[in-house]
Coordinates of C-alpha atoms in Angstrom, one line a residue:
X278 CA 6.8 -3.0 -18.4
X279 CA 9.6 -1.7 -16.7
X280 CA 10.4 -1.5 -13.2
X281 CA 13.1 0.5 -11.7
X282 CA 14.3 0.1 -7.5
X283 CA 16.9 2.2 -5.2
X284 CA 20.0 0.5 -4.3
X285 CA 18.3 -1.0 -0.9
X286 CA 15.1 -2.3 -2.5
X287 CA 12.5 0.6 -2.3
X288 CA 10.7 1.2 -5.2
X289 CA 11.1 3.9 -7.5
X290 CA 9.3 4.1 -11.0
X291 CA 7.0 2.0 -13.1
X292 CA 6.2 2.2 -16.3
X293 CA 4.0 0.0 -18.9
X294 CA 5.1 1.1 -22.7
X295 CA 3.0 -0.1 -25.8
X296 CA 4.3 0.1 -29.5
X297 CA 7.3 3.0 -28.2
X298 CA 4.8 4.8 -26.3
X299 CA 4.6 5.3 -22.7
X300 CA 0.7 4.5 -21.6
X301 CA 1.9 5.4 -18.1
X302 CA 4.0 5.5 -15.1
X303 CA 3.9 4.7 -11.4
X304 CA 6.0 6.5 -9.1
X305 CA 7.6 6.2 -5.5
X306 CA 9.0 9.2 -3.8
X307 CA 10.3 9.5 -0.3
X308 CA 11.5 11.5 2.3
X309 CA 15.0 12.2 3.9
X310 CA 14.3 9.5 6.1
X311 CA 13.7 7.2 3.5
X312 CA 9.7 6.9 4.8
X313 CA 7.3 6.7 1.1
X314 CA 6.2 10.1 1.2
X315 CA 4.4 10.5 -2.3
X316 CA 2.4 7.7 -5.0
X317 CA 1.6 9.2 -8.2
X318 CA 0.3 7.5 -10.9
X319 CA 0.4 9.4 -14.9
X320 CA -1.7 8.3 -17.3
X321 CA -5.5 8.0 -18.6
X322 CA -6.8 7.6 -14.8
X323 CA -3.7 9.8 -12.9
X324 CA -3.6 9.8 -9.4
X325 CA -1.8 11.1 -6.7
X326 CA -1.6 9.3 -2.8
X327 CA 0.5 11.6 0.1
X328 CA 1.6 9.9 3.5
X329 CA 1.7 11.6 6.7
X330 CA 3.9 10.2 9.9
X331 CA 3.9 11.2 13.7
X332 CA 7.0 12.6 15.3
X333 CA 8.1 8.9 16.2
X334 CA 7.8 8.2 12.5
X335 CA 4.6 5.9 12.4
X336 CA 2.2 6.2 9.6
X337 CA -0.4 8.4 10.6
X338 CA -2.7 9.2 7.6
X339 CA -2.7 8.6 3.7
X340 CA -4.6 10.7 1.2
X341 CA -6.0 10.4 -2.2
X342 CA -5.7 12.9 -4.7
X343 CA -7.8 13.2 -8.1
X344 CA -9.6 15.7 -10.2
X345 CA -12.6 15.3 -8.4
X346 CA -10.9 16.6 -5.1
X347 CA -8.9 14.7 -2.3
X348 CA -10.4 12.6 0.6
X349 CA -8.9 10.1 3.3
X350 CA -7.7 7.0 2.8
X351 CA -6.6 6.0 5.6
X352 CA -5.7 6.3 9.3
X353 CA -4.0 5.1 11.9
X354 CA -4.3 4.8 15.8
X355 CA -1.0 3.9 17.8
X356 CA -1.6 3.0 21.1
X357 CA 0.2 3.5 24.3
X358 CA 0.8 -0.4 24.2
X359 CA 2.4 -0.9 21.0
X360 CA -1.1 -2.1 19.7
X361 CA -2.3 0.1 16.8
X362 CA -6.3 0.4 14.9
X363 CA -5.7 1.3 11.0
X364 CA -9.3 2.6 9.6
X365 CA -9.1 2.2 5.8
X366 CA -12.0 3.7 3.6
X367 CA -12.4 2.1 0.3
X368 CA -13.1 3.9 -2.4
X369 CA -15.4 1.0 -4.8
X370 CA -18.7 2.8 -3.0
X371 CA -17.3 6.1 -4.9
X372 CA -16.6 5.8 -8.2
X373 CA -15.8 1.8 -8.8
X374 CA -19.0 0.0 -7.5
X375 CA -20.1 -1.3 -11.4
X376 CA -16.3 -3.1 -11.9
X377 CA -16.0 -6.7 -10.8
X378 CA -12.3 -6.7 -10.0
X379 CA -12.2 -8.1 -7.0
X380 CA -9.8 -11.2 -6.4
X381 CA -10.9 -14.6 -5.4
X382 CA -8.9 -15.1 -2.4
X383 CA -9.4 -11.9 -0.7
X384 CA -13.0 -12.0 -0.3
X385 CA -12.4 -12.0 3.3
X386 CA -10.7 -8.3 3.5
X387 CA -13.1 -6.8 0.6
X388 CA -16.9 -6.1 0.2
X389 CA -18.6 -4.0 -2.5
X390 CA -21.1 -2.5 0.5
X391 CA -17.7 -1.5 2.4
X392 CA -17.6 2.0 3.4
X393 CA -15.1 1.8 6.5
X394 CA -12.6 -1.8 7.4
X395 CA -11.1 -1.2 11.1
X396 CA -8.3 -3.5 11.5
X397 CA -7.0 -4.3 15.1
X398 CA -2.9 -5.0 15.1
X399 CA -0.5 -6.2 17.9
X400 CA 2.9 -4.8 18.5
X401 CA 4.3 -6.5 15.7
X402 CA 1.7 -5.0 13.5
X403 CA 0.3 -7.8 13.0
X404 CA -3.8 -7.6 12.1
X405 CA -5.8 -9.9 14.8
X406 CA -9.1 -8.6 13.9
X407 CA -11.2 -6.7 10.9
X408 CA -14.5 -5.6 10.9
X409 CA -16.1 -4.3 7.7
X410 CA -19.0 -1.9 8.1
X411 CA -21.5 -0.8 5.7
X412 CA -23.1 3.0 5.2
X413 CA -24.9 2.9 7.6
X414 CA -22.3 1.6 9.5
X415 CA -23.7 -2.0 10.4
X416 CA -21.2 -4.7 10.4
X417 CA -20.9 -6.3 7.4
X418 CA -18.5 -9.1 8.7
X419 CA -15.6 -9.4 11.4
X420 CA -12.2 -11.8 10.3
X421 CA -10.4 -12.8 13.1
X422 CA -6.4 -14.0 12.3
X423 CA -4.3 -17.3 14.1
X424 CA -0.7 -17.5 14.1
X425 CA 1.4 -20.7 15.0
X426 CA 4.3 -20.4 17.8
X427 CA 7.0 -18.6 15.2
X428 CA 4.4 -15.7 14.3
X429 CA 3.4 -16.8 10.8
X430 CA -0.5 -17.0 10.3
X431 CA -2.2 -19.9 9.4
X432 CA -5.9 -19.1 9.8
X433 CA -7.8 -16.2 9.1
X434 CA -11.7 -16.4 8.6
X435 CA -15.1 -14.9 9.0
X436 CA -15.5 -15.0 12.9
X437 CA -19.0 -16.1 14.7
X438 CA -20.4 -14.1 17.6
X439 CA -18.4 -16.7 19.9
X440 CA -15.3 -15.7 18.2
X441 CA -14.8 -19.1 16.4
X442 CA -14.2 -18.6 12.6
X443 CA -16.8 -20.3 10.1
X444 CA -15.3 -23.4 8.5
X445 CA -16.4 -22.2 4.8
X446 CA -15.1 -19.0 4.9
X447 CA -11.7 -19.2 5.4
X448 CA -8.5 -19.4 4.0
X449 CA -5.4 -21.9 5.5
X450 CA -2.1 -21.7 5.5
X451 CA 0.8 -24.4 5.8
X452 CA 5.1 -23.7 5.5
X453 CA 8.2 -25.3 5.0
X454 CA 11.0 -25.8 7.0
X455 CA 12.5 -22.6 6.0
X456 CA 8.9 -20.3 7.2
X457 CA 7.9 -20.1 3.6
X458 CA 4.3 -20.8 2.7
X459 CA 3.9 -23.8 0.5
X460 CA 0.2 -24.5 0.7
X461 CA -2.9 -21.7 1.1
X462 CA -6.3 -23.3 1.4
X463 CA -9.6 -21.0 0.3
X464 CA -12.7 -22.0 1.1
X465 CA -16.1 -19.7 0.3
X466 CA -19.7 -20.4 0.8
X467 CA -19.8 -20.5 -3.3
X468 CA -16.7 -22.6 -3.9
X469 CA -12.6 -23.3 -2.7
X470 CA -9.1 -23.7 -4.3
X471 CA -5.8 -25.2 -2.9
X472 CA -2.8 -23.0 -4.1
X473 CA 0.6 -25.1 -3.8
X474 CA 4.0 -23.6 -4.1
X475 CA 7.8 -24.7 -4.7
X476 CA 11.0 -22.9 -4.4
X477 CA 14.1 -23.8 -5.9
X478 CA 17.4 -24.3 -4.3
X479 CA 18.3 -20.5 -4.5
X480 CA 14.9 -19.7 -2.6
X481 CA 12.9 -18.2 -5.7
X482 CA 9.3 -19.7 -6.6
X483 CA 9.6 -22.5 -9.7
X484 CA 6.0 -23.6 -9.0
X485 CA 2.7 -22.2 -8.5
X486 CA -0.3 -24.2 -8.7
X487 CA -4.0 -23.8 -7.7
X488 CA -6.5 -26.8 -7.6
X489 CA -10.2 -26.2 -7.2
X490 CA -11.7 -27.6 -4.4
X491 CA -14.6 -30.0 -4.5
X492 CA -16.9 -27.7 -2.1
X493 CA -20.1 -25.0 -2.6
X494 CA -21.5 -24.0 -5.4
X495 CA -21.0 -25.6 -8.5
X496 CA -21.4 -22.4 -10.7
X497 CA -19.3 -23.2 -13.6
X498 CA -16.1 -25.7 -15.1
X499 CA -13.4 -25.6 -12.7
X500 CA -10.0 -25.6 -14.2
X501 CA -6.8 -26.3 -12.7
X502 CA -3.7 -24.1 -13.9
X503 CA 0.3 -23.6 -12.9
X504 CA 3.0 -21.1 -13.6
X505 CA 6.4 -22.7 -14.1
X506 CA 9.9 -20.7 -13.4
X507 CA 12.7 -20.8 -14.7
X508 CA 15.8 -18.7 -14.0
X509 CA 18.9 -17.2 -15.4
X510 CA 21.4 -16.5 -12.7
X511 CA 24.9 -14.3 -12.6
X512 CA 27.5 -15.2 -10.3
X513 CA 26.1 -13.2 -6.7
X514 CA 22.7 -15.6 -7.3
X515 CA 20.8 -12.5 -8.4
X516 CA 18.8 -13.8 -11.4
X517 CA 18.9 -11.9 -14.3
X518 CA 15.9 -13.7 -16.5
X519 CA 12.7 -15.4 -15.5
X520 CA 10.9 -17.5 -18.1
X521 CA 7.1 -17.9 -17.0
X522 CA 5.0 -20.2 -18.2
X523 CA 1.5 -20.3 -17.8
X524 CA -0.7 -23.8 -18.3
X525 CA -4.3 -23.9 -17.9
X526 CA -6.5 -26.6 -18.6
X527 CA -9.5 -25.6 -21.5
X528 CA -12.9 -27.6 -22.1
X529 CA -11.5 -30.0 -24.3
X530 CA -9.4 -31.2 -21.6
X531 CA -6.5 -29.8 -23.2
X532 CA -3.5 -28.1 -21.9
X533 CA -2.9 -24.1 -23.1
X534 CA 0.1 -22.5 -22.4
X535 CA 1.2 -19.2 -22.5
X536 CA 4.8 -17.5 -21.9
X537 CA 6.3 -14.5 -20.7
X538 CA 9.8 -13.4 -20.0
X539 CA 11.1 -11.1 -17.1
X540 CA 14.3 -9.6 -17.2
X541 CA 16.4 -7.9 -14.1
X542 CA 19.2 -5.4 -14.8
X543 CA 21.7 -4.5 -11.9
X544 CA 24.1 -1.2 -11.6
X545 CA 27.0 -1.4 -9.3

């Protein structure tokens, strides 16, 4: 894979390559103003997402473009009090409902029966509420967000009719020092994990590690596993090469390990 960003950090072009041929490519474009104005995505499934702003340069709509046609994606409300509603329409009730991609620490923000996810933000765009609702547009579930004294969240959860969040459906979070998160908790009604994270002294992750959590349903082994970093450096601290290493623990109570290897390039 190869990943290619402007000069101030906006991205530009991906593209995954197998045995010298390109299986495809994933696109930013923007406008004068440097706002993304176009996503498009070549390849067996391509794609093609447009982005709409008002005349004070706030998101206002996003669309998605396929074969099949074009339909909203999402939209935006800004409010006269900086507060703004974004009203996001997932698309798994289309055309994905049979895959199983979903990720274990976002159950709170995802639902297969999801047709329409409002999402309430402050004037730091910061979400303090989501409600999911189904087809027949009956709330599915409502996640309310905390945030400590210096803005960074630490609790978001599946909120009661009293506004107090259910303690097994949740997820934590705890930072260093520096505001960087070092601990996220999950907890679910079928089971919980503890992801832990280091940072070097240049500031880049050299750990990442998730321990299962001894709560809900016991529906299968739970293994513990890491990734390891390790960095090659020039002499402005960019690094140039990250060695990943991946160690997961098997039934035999064994330790397998898998590698990977990223490498940066930089043009003055």
């Amino acid at each position: 894979m190869r990943e290619l960003f402007h000069a101030d950090g906006r991205r530009r072009e991906l593209t995954h390559e197998h045995a010298d041929l390109v299986d495809w490519t994933h696109r930013w474009l923007y406008d004068l103003d440097n706002r993304l104005s176009e996503e498009t995505l070549d390849g067996t499934f391509p794609f093609r997402r447009t982005f709409k702003y008002d005349k004070s340069g706030r998101l206002e709509t996003v669309f998605h473009h396929e074969n099949q046609g074009r339909w909203l994606e999402e939209s935006y409300l800004h409010h006269k009090d900086g507060t703004s509603t974004q009203i996001s329409y997932p698309q798994d009730h289309r055309q994905h409902r049979g895959e199983s991609s979903t990720l274990f620490d976002s159950l709170l923000h995802i639902s297969a029966d999801a047709v329409r996810i409002v999402t309430m933000r402050d004037s730091r765009e910061k979400p303090l509420e989501k409600v999911l609702y189904d087809i027949d547009d009956r709330t599915i579930h409502r996640v309310l967000f905390l945030y400590d004294d210096a803005g960074r969240l630490v609790e978001e959860g599946e909120a009661y009719s009293d506004n107090t969040i259910r303690d097994d459906f949740k997820n934590l979070y705890r930072y260093d020092a520096h505001g960087r998160c070092i601990e996220k908790e999950v907890r679910t009604p079928f089971c919980g994990e503890r992801q832990t994270t280091t940072y070097n002294e240049s500031g880049d992750v050299s750990t990442f590690k998730t321990t299962p959590l001894d709560i809900g349903i016991d529906i299968g082994p739970k293994r513990p596993w890491a990734l390891h970093y390790g960095y090659e450096y020039d002499v402005r601290g960019n690094w140039l090469v990250c060695d990943v290493e991946t160690r997961t623990l098997d039934t035999a109570e064994t330790t397998d390990i898998r590698e990977n290897r990223r490498r940066l390039t930089y043009w003055d």
